[in-house]
Every structure is written in structure tokens, then in C-alpha cells.
């Protein structure tokens, strides 16, 4: 498998990184935490212009017609910026689900989602609460063996507290009907399984970006904070702690990219690849958070330090779209099955 990205993919990632570096500063993130809706329409519109929201929307509907191999890099930047709001939920999960539903649902909503004129989120059985449901024009909700498309006005939201103020969690109360049902039976199960894997992949990619940013903050702090007349970053004990976390992040990166390939191509290995990615990226982000906090010392616990913006995001991403035990069970079931296709030359086989 070839993990290198094209010049175009890297240019788009660089453009999104630079945009978010300027427009989604820690001050902006804190302001959105304090905002009643936690949403910046201007920022949302600019992300649509950059193509982030329509990355997985076909060109015929005004989107960019890309796939998860392109989007995974953009989701890393969303995590690196600790961007509040439903970018991943809408662009990486809901938009492709609407695309695959096709018919009247896609005709009505797909172009609007890609252009940023509408927001959609998915309520999946794996998530007890729906993130940013209060912002959604359209909710795609599971009820038993059925999938329903429900407009915001037809649901009642019950706010739930969250450790990450960049996410607003809601219980959703609603009544299914023939008019809202868009898929049932095996087709609904197939669509929901794909949505679950896309959501878990999106969480893994964001965790990579968050981990990178936390280590950048730790290195910067260790380079200027002095102890015994020297920067603390000059001590091997600190260097080794941060280097160990960086290695863990870099080991997780190709695993996440492999999962993006599996989702984009519909590979049979998609579920286990996605779970492997979710576990690897989640553990890397958790280690990065722990080591970065240790590098900062007591000041890292304070509200005024920016570090907790990314720590909270890493912790919430670990629980979204399946907690670690769920994904560990999917990986162990695959690895321990008779004749499992693993080992040298097979674990990372596949296309580029």
C-alpha cells in the first residue's frame, strides 16, 4: 500500500490548515464555547467556500467529488484547530449518507449541505446523544431496522452536559412515520454501518490533529520554561516523554490513512481497519494529552492555558462513534478468527 498523498491533496490540506490557523484561534474557540449556539455562520460559510463541507458531495451537486482519502487530511486540520461545531458530523457522515440515499432526499438536501446552506447530523444507535443536533436542519435517525430523515422542527431536543464545551449533546425525542422513513431492513443496516465507520474514521483523523497540536504546545512550553537555569526541554527526561508520544502519533497515522482507503473503496476490511484506526489514534491522542500536561506541570491544569481545548476534544473523540472496548472487540474478533488475513504482506495490502 502506498501512503503518499498527491500534491493536490497536500495543497488543499495546507490551505485549510492556514485558514483555520488564522480564523479559528484559541480565542475564537473560547468565544464559541461561550456562545449559546456554539456556531459561527461566517466561519461555516468560509469552510464551504474552501470545499471542506462539500468534499464528499458529487460535482454534479456542486461539491468537490472527493472521497475519504482526501477528506482524512482535512479532518486532521479540524482536530488540530479544535474547531467547534458539526463539520465532521455533516461533511464526513451525513453528506455521504444523504448521497447514498439518493432520490428525493438527496435532491432536496445534498447541494445545500455541500454549499453550507444546510446542516445535517446522524443519530446512530452507537451514540446515545446526537452532537450539535440543535444546529441541524435535517436529522438522519435510526429506529429499529429503519432509517428516517426528520426535519429539525419535528423533533424535541433535550440538552445534555458535555466535558467538551465545543460540542453540544442532545437527546432527541421524535416519532417515526411512513413519511420520514427513507430506508428499511438490510438497506438501512448497510447505510447505518457505513455511517458508523465514517464517523469513527472522522474521530480518528481529528484525534491525530489534536495530538499533533498538543505536542506542539508542549514543545513550545518546554523550550521557554526554565528550571535550574535551563529550559526544561533540555532535560532528557522531558525529551523522552514527548518523543515517545510523538512516535505513538506517527505510528497511528498510517493506520488512519489505511482506514480512509478502506472506507473510500468499500474494502471488505473496512470495519476492522476503521476500528484499528480509532484505537490507534485514540491511544496516541490520550498519551499526547498526558505527556503534554506533564510537560506543562501544574499550570497545565488551569483554565487560562490553551492545552485543555485539545485535551477535552481528544477525550470526547475517544467516546464518539464507539468507545475503545467496542472497537477493541471488533479488532479482536477479526484477528482471532480462523484464517484471519493478517501478517507480513497482508496487513497493509490494498490500493493506494
PDB file of N, CA and C in Angstrom, residues 20 112-113 170-171 174 202 294 301 321:
ATOM      1  N   UNK A  20      -7.600  27.830   9.047  1.00  0.00           N
ATOM      2  CA  UNK A  20      -8.013  27.608  10.433  1.00  0.00           C
ATOM      3  C   UNK A  20      -7.024  28.233  11.412  1.00  0.00           C
ATOM      4  N   UNK A 112     -27.401  21.654  -0.873  1.00  0.00           N
ATOM      5  CA  UNK A 112     -27.429  22.628   0.234  1.00  0.00           C
ATOM      6  C   UNK A 112     -26.395  22.283   1.301  1.00  0.00           C
ATOM      7  N   UNK A 113     -26.215  20.991   1.563  1.00  0.00           N
ATOM      8  CA  UNK A 113     -25.209  20.588   2.555  1.00  0.00           C
ATOM      9  C   UNK A 113     -23.811  20.939   2.070  1.00  0.00           C
ATOM     10  N   UNK A 170     -27.291  16.316  22.673  1.00  0.00           N
ATOM     11  CA  UNK A 170     -28.745  16.348  22.858  1.00  0.00           C
ATOM     12  C   UNK A 170     -29.324  14.942  22.745  1.00  0.00           C
ATOM     13  N   UNK A 171     -30.262  14.660  23.639  1.00  0.00           N
ATOM     14  CA  UNK A 171     -31.151  13.543  23.403  1.00  0.00           C
ATOM     15  C   UNK A 171     -32.211  14.004  22.420  1.00  0.00           C
ATOM     16  N   UNK A 174     -38.621  11.963  19.121  1.00  0.00           N
ATOM     17  CA  UNK A 174     -39.309  12.126  17.839  1.00  0.00           C
ATOM     18  C   UNK A 174     -40.177  10.904  17.579  1.00  0.00           C
ATOM     19  N   UNK A 202     -13.653   9.635  11.048  1.00  0.00           N
ATOM     20  CA  UNK A 202     -13.559  11.083  11.256  1.00  0.00           C
ATOM     21  C   UNK A 202     -13.021  11.398  12.651  1.00  0.00           C
ATOM     22  N   UNK A 294       1.949  16.794  31.581  1.00  0.00           N
ATOM     23  CA  UNK A 294       3.111  16.623  32.464  1.00  0.00           C
ATOM     24  C   UNK A 294       4.195  17.653  32.147  1.00  0.00           C
ATOM     25  N   UNK A 301      -3.094  22.597  34.276  1.00  0.00           N
ATOM     26  CA  UNK A 301      -4.443  22.324  34.776  1.00  0.00           C
ATOM     27  C   UNK A 301      -5.333  23.565  34.753  1.00  0.00           C
ATOM     28  N   UNK A 321     -18.700   7.633  18.320  1.00  0.00           N
ATOM     29  CA  UNK A 321     -18.709   6.572  17.311  1.00  0.00           C
ATOM     30  C   UNK A 321     -17.994   5.320  17.804  1.00  0.00           C
TER      31      UNK A 321
END
